[in-house]
Amino acid sequence: MTITSTMSSGGQRAPGATSTGTAGIADVASLAGVSQSTVSNVLNHRERVAAETIDRVERAISMLGYVPNGAARSLAAGRSRSIGLVLSDLGNSLFVDIARGAERAAEEHGLSLLVANADGRLEREDRYVDLFAESRVLGTLLTLNDETHYRALSTRRARGTVLTLLNFHADAAAFCSAYFDNEAGGRLATQHLLDTGRSRLVFVGGPSALQPVADRREGFRRTLAASGIRPVDELSPDGINRADGWKVGHALAARVVTGEIDGVVAASDLLAAGIVQAFTESSGIGVPDIVGVIGYDNNQAAWDSPIQISTISQPGAELGYAGVGLLLDDLDSGEHEHRAVRLEPSLVVRQSTGR
């Protein structure tokens, strides 16, 4: 294989040139009869170049099939035309919805969205935030739910890039944020079970460091207190996944059979799905005849379950869309005042709580 490179007059490879035989910026400049700096301005600062010159450079680019080096262009322009999005867990369809909403908003502003999955790990979250800052993105959207992550982020600040937090109610003095009213969602879920005639209720959700889970638990407590009812129990498994729910379900099964428990509010649909599975396979406990179970998030675990699960729906796409708006406002404002946007959840009734 023959490898050639386009060099500048000083013997160095010209900016944007490749080592694979494709056209470089020097070739475009030569064909268009302009300097390399003019080509760079056409790519990054068109307002500095006359329309006739832009036309000549664009024709040369088309004729040569020149593909600009995105990283080099970002450095030349100071910033890219991209927004970063670090998601907590792509396995949860809520975060997929958030990404779709953010992508729609980015496209409307002529921007690209770069997506990374932290998978709930603080070190990966930090690494992606740093990576996006090094890539000169306009700013980064970061989905959070863990107080520990937030404290670490507050300590390290924004590392040179504008940050907007999603799924987390942040201190407005530090960041813009868009979040769901999780306490209201906890109230909706609990009141629904009460409305179906159930009163011996358990809350399942943890760990307590997760802000959304803590808020949902608070909604559960407040609703029962307002009705003069004491919760039977509150359980905090290590996680909010199906396996965690399955373990909890088996632990609760005997208490359901004896009539101690007739309703479960789960902090996630995955927890709820695991609980329902454990109830039905361990003691043949009828859901919803003997016990009602409601989840949270309205993701695939709720609607694609043998017993479809009632849940609290969150407008994920709206959250992602609002986050981009907050980020762009932050970028455009000289003296920006951080804002927090709160979105309301809604109840979705399915088979797991029917009477």
XYZ file of C-alpha atoms in Angstrom:
355
model
C 0.000 0.000 0.000
C 1.348 3.397 -0.983
C 0.827 6.100 1.636
C 1.179 9.725 0.669
C 0.754 12.898 2.692
C -0.004 16.489 1.871
C 2.648 18.825 3.257
C 2.701 22.556 3.794
C 5.500 24.677 2.343
C 7.398 24.346 5.629
C 7.539 20.574 5.301
C 4.798 19.840 7.849
C 1.565 18.108 7.026
C -1.098 20.722 6.400
C -4.005 21.010 8.836
C -6.782 18.663 7.806
C -4.556 16.587 5.517
C -4.689 12.838 5.858
C -2.071 10.135 5.449
C -4.223 7.920 3.269
C -3.896 9.632 -0.093
C -7.121 11.680 0.221
C -7.232 15.386 -0.405
C -6.052 17.800 2.284
C -6.689 21.453 2.970
C -3.628 22.457 0.958
C -5.091 20.739 -2.130
C -8.373 22.624 -1.664
C -6.522 25.919 -1.288
C -4.445 25.288 -4.413
C -7.448 24.353 -6.570
C -9.501 27.308 -5.329
C -6.596 29.743 -5.731
C -6.731 30.897 -2.096
C -4.623 30.497 1.017
C -5.082 27.658 3.484
C -6.217 30.167 6.122
C -9.028 31.230 3.774
C -10.161 27.616 3.424
C -10.067 27.336 7.209
C -12.227 30.469 7.495
C -14.746 29.052 5.030
C -15.015 25.950 7.211
C -15.115 27.689 10.568
C -15.784 31.435 10.184
C -17.775 31.977 6.998
C -18.701 35.515 8.033
C -15.091 36.547 7.392
C -15.094 35.437 3.745
C -16.693 36.957 0.642
C -19.541 34.991 -0.948
C -17.630 34.543 -4.232
C -14.645 33.087 -2.371
C -16.872 30.742 -0.380
C -18.349 29.488 -3.641
C -14.879 28.803 -5.116
C -13.716 26.955 -2.008
C -16.876 24.870 -1.800
C -16.559 23.887 -5.457
C -12.967 22.805 -4.817
C -14.037 20.798 -1.768
C -16.719 19.063 -3.825
C -14.394 18.319 -6.741
C -11.684 16.871 -4.514
C -14.020 15.033 -2.146
C -12.264 16.707 0.770
C -13.502 15.620 4.221
C -12.544 18.089 6.992
C -10.876 16.752 10.114
C -13.544 17.295 12.764
C -11.115 17.444 15.686
C -8.869 19.935 13.906
C -11.874 22.075 13.004
C -13.007 22.076 16.626
C -9.611 23.313 17.742
C -9.552 25.990 15.067
C -13.023 27.232 15.865
C -12.575 26.971 19.631
C -15.633 24.737 19.968
C -17.295 21.960 18.003
C -20.917 21.946 16.895
C -21.662 19.072 19.231
C -23.246 18.516 22.626
C -22.207 15.691 24.928
C -24.720 13.530 26.812
C -23.580 11.181 29.576
C -26.354 8.743 30.505
C -26.555 6.785 33.764
C -27.795 3.522 32.275
C -28.680 2.773 28.660
C -30.295 -0.458 29.829
C -33.171 1.638 31.195
C -35.444 2.811 28.396
C -36.096 6.071 30.294
C -32.561 7.161 29.446
C -33.039 6.164 25.826
C -36.067 8.477 25.755
C -33.978 11.254 27.300
C -31.387 10.794 24.551
C -34.058 10.950 21.840
C -35.451 14.202 23.221
C -31.986 15.739 23.469
C -31.170 14.619 19.924
C -34.352 16.228 18.573
C -33.531 19.534 20.278
C -29.913 19.412 19.089
C -30.981 18.813 15.481
C -33.341 21.780 15.614
C -30.329 23.955 16.432
C -28.059 22.399 13.816
C -26.026 20.511 16.407
C -24.887 16.928 16.838
C -25.346 14.850 19.985
C -22.559 12.613 21.287
C -23.818 9.953 23.711
C -21.879 8.010 26.370
C -23.099 5.407 28.879
C -21.653 5.654 32.407
C -23.453 2.461 33.469
C -23.927 3.872 36.971
C -20.162 4.118 37.615
C -18.714 7.358 38.935
C -15.284 6.795 37.395
C -16.786 6.310 33.923
C -18.980 9.362 34.387
C -15.909 11.459 35.263
C -13.971 10.050 32.330
C -16.680 10.906 29.815
C -17.158 14.420 31.201
C -13.405 14.962 30.818
C -13.403 13.431 27.342
C -16.194 15.722 26.141
C -14.380 18.741 27.606
C -11.197 17.751 25.770
C -13.207 17.355 22.554
C -14.351 20.996 22.866
C -18.064 20.214 22.834
C -20.305 23.223 23.370
C -21.457 21.720 26.645
C -22.421 18.472 28.316
C -25.728 17.092 29.577
C -25.271 14.728 32.493
C -27.968 12.451 33.918
C -27.531 11.990 37.644
C -29.399 10.285 40.441
C -26.734 9.727 43.066
C -25.918 12.332 45.745
C -22.365 10.962 45.899
C -21.867 11.657 42.204
C -23.264 15.157 42.611
C -20.928 16.020 45.484
C -17.948 14.820 43.473
C -19.109 16.822 40.479
C -19.620 19.950 42.578
C -16.099 19.625 43.910
C -14.521 19.258 40.480
C -16.907 21.772 38.904
C -17.259 21.831 35.147
C -13.662 21.216 34.020
C -13.848 23.851 31.300
C -17.213 22.918 29.786
C -20.767 24.016 30.525
C -22.729 21.326 32.365
C -26.486 20.872 32.650
C -27.798 18.171 34.968
C -30.734 15.907 34.098
C -32.867 13.703 36.355
C -31.470 15.526 39.390
C -32.613 18.632 41.220
C -29.370 20.567 41.561
C -28.417 23.654 43.528
C -29.304 26.468 41.127
C -26.211 28.387 42.221
C -24.022 25.738 40.587
C -25.825 24.230 37.586
C -28.940 24.367 35.467
C -31.033 21.242 35.898
C -34.129 19.528 34.547
C -35.772 16.905 36.702
C -38.929 14.927 37.400
C -41.085 15.572 40.472
C -40.380 12.180 42.018
C -42.114 12.955 45.288
C -45.305 13.661 43.336
C -44.804 10.344 41.538
C -44.473 8.524 44.844
C -47.724 10.098 45.976
C -49.483 9.065 42.760
C -48.340 5.453 43.072
C -49.312 5.165 46.722
C -52.671 6.875 46.306
C -53.505 4.535 43.431
C -53.049 1.483 45.656
C -55.163 3.128 48.357
C -57.852 3.907 45.789
C -58.013 0.209 44.856
C -58.818 -0.686 48.464
C -55.327 -1.668 49.606
C -53.913 -0.300 52.848
C -51.177 -2.700 54.051
C -48.384 -1.276 51.930
C -44.639 -1.771 51.553
C -42.175 0.500 49.779
C -39.237 -1.141 47.995
C -36.387 1.015 46.702
C -32.750 1.764 47.326
C -30.053 2.617 47.889
C -30.982 5.779 49.787
C -28.216 7.791 48.073
C -30.307 7.790 44.886
C -32.148 11.120 44.935
C -35.129 9.953 42.818
C -35.638 6.910 45.054
C -35.446 9.003 48.227
C -38.021 11.426 46.801
C -40.373 8.586 45.791
C -40.110 7.120 49.289
C -40.980 10.510 50.759
C -44.078 10.674 48.554
C -45.068 7.202 49.807
C -44.670 8.256 53.440
C -46.541 11.527 53.074
C -49.501 9.936 51.309
C -49.933 7.256 53.957
C -49.533 9.798 56.757
C -52.225 11.992 55.210
C -54.554 8.961 55.218
C -53.719 8.036 58.800
C -52.059 4.782 57.738
C -48.701 3.431 58.872
C -46.521 1.647 56.295
C -46.020 -2.048 56.912
C -42.375 -1.830 55.924
C -39.771 -0.015 53.813
C -37.064 -2.091 52.156
C -33.837 -0.821 50.573
C -32.198 -3.412 48.298
C -28.704 -2.785 46.965
C -29.995 -1.861 43.526
C -33.126 -1.159 41.506
C -32.840 -3.958 38.943
C -34.946 -7.053 38.282
C -32.642 -9.350 40.267
C -32.943 -7.081 43.303
C -36.729 -7.176 43.004
C -36.722 -10.959 42.662
C -34.823 -11.337 45.945
C -37.132 -8.917 47.736
C -40.201 -10.652 46.314
C -39.135 -14.008 47.712
C -38.443 -12.402 51.089
C -41.907 -10.798 51.130
C -43.885 -13.781 49.823
C -44.688 -15.319 53.219
C -45.910 -11.973 54.548
C -48.224 -11.629 51.559
C -49.648 -15.129 52.063
C -50.490 -14.353 55.710
C -52.263 -11.145 54.695
C -49.755 -8.797 56.329
C -49.120 -7.099 52.971
C -51.601 -6.363 50.185
C -49.723 -3.724 48.157
C -46.164 -2.930 47.028
C -44.855 0.396 45.750
C -41.596 -0.296 43.881
C -39.160 2.493 43.042
C -38.557 1.163 39.527
C -40.282 -1.012 36.951
C -37.376 -3.457 37.026
C -37.839 -3.913 40.774
C -41.576 -4.343 40.270
C -41.062 -6.932 37.520
C -38.720 -8.961 39.723
C -41.156 -8.790 42.643
C -44.096 -9.942 40.514
C -42.016 -12.801 39.110
C -41.023 -13.946 42.613
C -44.602 -13.775 43.894
C -46.034 -15.837 41.068
C -43.306 -18.500 40.953
C -42.642 -19.033 44.656
C -46.057 -19.337 46.266
C -48.427 -18.863 43.377
C -49.440 -15.513 44.848
C -52.084 -13.914 42.658
C -51.165 -10.509 41.265
C -53.343 -8.450 41.496
C -55.956 -10.632 43.281
C -53.991 -11.029 46.505
C -51.440 -8.246 46.217
C -51.131 -5.182 43.982
C -47.745 -4.069 42.673
C -46.934 -0.724 41.060
C -43.604 0.266 39.534
C -42.004 3.479 38.341
C -40.551 4.762 35.011
C -42.913 3.190 32.443
C -40.122 1.406 30.659
C -40.124 -1.891 28.798
C -40.120 -3.959 31.988
C -43.608 -2.634 32.741
C -45.362 -3.217 29.435
C -43.430 -6.305 28.251
C -44.128 -8.441 31.307
C -46.406 -11.538 31.535
C -48.438 -9.491 34.016
C -48.323 -5.942 32.709
C -47.312 -3.608 35.501
C -49.002 -0.386 36.570
C -46.442 2.374 36.814
C -45.612 6.054 36.980
C -44.645 7.467 33.603
C -41.967 10.113 33.257
C -41.668 12.277 30.121
C -38.079 11.329 29.311
C -38.028 12.857 25.831
C -39.316 16.149 27.233
C -36.575 16.095 29.853
C -33.828 15.658 27.258
C -35.352 18.370 25.074
C -35.581 20.808 28.003
C -31.991 20.042 28.990
C -30.642 21.144 25.616
C -32.617 24.373 25.904
C -31.129 25.082 29.326
C -27.636 24.338 28.062
C -27.955 26.654 25.067
C -29.405 29.419 27.243
C -26.388 29.058 29.500
C -24.062 29.362 26.511
C -25.851 32.386 25.030
C -26.169 34.429 28.202
C -23.380 36.698 29.352
C -24.655 36.836 32.928
C -26.557 33.590 33.151
C -28.879 32.785 36.035
C -29.165 29.043 36.485
C -32.662 27.571 36.320
C -34.314 24.337 37.388
C -37.091 22.895 35.209
C -39.475 20.458 36.896
C -41.554 17.979 34.871
C -44.605 16.170 36.226
C -45.135 12.377 36.150
C -48.411 10.614 35.384
C -50.144 7.388 36.434
C -50.427 4.460 34.005
C -52.835 1.747 35.202
C -52.288 -1.826 34.026
C -53.027 -5.371 35.134
C -50.831 -5.578 38.273
C -53.103 -3.351 40.360
C -56.538 -4.109 38.902
C -59.382 -5.343 41.074
